[in-house]
Amino acid sequence: MEVIEIGPKIKEVFENRNMKLTEFADELGTVRQNVYRIFKKRHVDTGLLLKISQVLNHNFFQYYVANPRDLEDEKIRFLRTETADYQKQLELSRKEIDYLRKIIKLMEEKAELVQQLGKDNVILQ
């Protein structure tokens, strides 16, 4: 989920309401300078955000709640990535198994040769 800077969003909605700044400040129980500060903030206290939402008749909390469809898309992307990672690990494991089988085969051949050499030495003595 993307990070939302709520101040500029509040300013945008405020400007679309064609409300006077002093009227907005009065409704919030503050002064104009504080409203300008609010417009620049990244985060706002939830109590203040609730009051702003009521005054501007706009749900600013919606920007902090993930859309269920977005969550599903994110889960699907995660699962696809995880599946791809498992596929890579599986392929590497298969290659490692093949490699180990070759080593085992070579070691068995070596053991047979050593055993054969031991028999040949016994016969020669």
Tab-separated table of C-alpha atoms in Angstrom:
chain	number	residue	atom	x	y	z
A	1	MET	CA	0.000	0.000	0.000
A	2	GLU	CA	1.362	3.387	-0.907
A	3	VAL	CA	2.139	6.027	1.684
A	4	ILE	CA	-0.409	8.827	1.656
A	5	GLU	CA	0.448	12.403	2.551
A	6	ILE	CA	-2.876	13.503	3.944
A	7	GLY	CA	-2.270	17.282	4.123
A	8	PRO	CA	-2.230	17.875	0.364
A	9	LYS	CA	-5.297	15.608	0.037
A	10	ILE	CA	-7.153	17.707	2.610
A	11	LYS	CA	-6.148	20.870	0.726
A	12	GLU	CA	-7.393	19.396	-2.552
A	13	VAL	CA	-10.807	18.500	-1.109
A	14	PHE	CA	-11.010	21.864	0.690
A	15	GLU	CA	-10.353	23.757	-2.550
A	16	ASN	CA	-13.033	21.733	-4.351
A	17	ARG	CA	-15.588	22.703	-1.675
A	18	ASN	CA	-15.226	26.442	-2.417
A	19	MET	CA	-15.185	27.102	1.312
A	20	LYS	CA	-13.505	30.162	2.794
A	21	LEU	CA	-10.350	29.479	4.784
A	22	THR	CA	-11.555	31.412	7.817
A	23	GLU	CA	-14.849	29.471	7.782
A	24	PHE	CA	-12.937	26.176	7.598
A	25	ALA	CA	-10.622	27.245	10.439
A	26	ASP	CA	-13.596	28.314	12.570
A	27	GLU	CA	-15.365	24.974	11.977
A	28	LEU	CA	-12.199	23.182	13.097
A	29	GLY	CA	-11.830	25.467	16.112
A	30	THR	CA	-8.433	26.770	15.027
A	31	VAL	CA	-6.804	29.681	13.225
A	32	ARG	CA	-5.882	30.127	9.545
A	33	GLN	CA	-2.153	29.567	10.184
A	34	ASN	CA	-2.912	26.111	11.581
A	35	VAL	CA	-4.993	25.263	8.515
A	36	TYR	CA	-2.013	26.131	6.297
A	37	ARG	CA	0.116	23.822	8.479
A	38	ILE	CA	-2.460	21.040	8.143
A	39	PHE	CA	-2.267	21.335	4.352
A	40	LYS	CA	1.478	20.620	4.550
A	41	LYS	CA	1.354	17.709	7.011
A	42	ARG	CA	2.084	14.108	6.113
A	43	HIS	CA	0.149	12.802	9.128
A	44	VAL	CA	-2.764	14.159	11.098
A	45	ASP	CA	-4.113	13.041	14.470
A	46	THR	CA	-7.167	10.822	13.979
A	47	GLY	CA	-9.371	13.072	16.089
A	48	LEU	CA	-8.486	16.050	13.930
A	49	LEU	CA	-8.876	13.988	10.769
A	50	LEU	CA	-12.357	12.954	11.893
A	51	LYS	CA	-13.294	16.593	12.476
A	52	ILE	CA	-11.879	17.595	9.050
A	53	SER	CA	-13.806	14.716	7.449
A	54	GLN	CA	-17.025	15.959	9.039
A	55	VAL	CA	-16.468	19.607	8.118
A	56	LEU	CA	-15.571	18.806	4.495
A	57	ASN	CA	-18.048	15.921	4.271
A	58	HIS	CA	-15.299	13.648	2.947
A	59	ASN	CA	-13.973	10.365	4.347
A	60	PHE	CA	-10.217	10.899	4.572
A	61	PHE	CA	-9.791	7.573	6.370
A	62	GLN	CA	-10.482	5.768	3.094
A	63	TYR	CA	-6.923	6.551	1.997
A	64	TYR	CA	-5.553	4.458	4.834
A	65	VAL	CA	-7.667	1.349	4.223
A	66	ALA	CA	-6.623	-1.095	1.539
A	67	ASN	CA	-9.122	-2.001	-1.122
A	68	PRO	CA	-9.904	-5.744	-0.757
A	69	ARG	CA	-9.272	-6.185	-4.483
A	70	ASP	CA	-5.824	-4.608	-4.079
A	71	LEU	CA	-5.086	-6.998	-1.220
A	72	GLU	CA	-6.089	-9.959	-3.382
A	73	ASP	CA	-3.886	-8.714	-6.238
A	74	GLU	CA	-1.015	-8.296	-3.791
A	75	LYS	CA	-1.538	-11.847	-2.461
A	76	ILE	CA	-1.561	-13.220	-6.004
A	77	ARG	CA	1.656	-11.362	-6.880
A	78	PHE	CA	3.265	-12.635	-3.685
A	79	LEU	CA	2.186	-16.220	-4.392
A	80	ARG	CA	3.447	-16.031	-7.980
A	81	THR	CA	6.805	-14.729	-6.806
A	82	GLU	CA	6.979	-17.347	-4.077
A	83	THR	CA	6.038	-20.082	-6.564
A	84	ALA	CA	8.720	-18.905	-8.980
A	85	ASP	CA	11.266	-18.981	-6.152
A	86	TYR	CA	10.228	-22.515	-5.235
A	87	GLN	CA	10.479	-23.563	-8.876
A	88	LYS	CA	14.042	-22.233	-9.017
A	89	GLN	CA	14.924	-24.012	-5.775
A	90	LEU	CA	13.362	-27.215	-7.063
A	91	GLU	CA	15.352	-27.024	-10.304
A	92	LEU	CA	18.581	-26.422	-8.380
A	93	SER	CA	17.764	-29.346	-6.090
A	94	ARG	CA	17.169	-31.604	-9.081
A	95	LYS	CA	20.516	-30.592	-10.574
A	96	GLU	CA	22.204	-31.223	-7.235
A	97	ILE	CA	20.585	-34.661	-6.992
A	98	ASP	CA	21.784	-35.520	-10.500
A	99	TYR	CA	25.267	-34.353	-9.579
A	100	LEU	CA	25.248	-36.423	-6.376
A	101	ARG	CA	24.057	-39.480	-8.305
A	102	LYS	CA	27.006	-39.082	-10.679
A	103	ILE	CA	29.369	-38.814	-7.720
A	104	ILE	CA	27.870	-41.950	-6.159
A	105	LYS	CA	28.228	-43.808	-9.444
A	106	LEU	CA	31.877	-42.727	-9.744
A	107	MET	CA	32.552	-43.747	-6.151
A	108	GLU	CA	30.938	-47.151	-6.746
A	109	GLU	CA	33.096	-47.593	-9.854
A	110	LYS	CA	36.153	-46.596	-7.836
A	111	ALA	CA	35.231	-49.074	-5.091
A	112	GLU	CA	34.864	-51.812	-7.708
A	113	LEU	CA	38.266	-50.932	-9.172
A	114	VAL	CA	39.890	-50.925	-5.734
A	115	GLN	CA	38.248	-54.258	-4.954
A	116	GLN	CA	39.386	-55.646	-8.310
A	117	LEU	CA	42.935	-54.415	-7.682
A	118	GLY	CA	42.858	-56.082	-4.275
A	119	LYS	CA	41.835	-59.416	-5.855
A	120	ASP	CA	44.500	-59.043	-8.550
A	121	ASN	CA	47.181	-58.408	-5.903
A	122	VAL	CA	46.084	-61.493	-3.944
A	123	ILE	CA	46.274	-63.620	-7.082
A	124	LEU	CA	49.744	-62.278	-7.972
A	125	GLN	CA	51.217	-63.016	-4.568
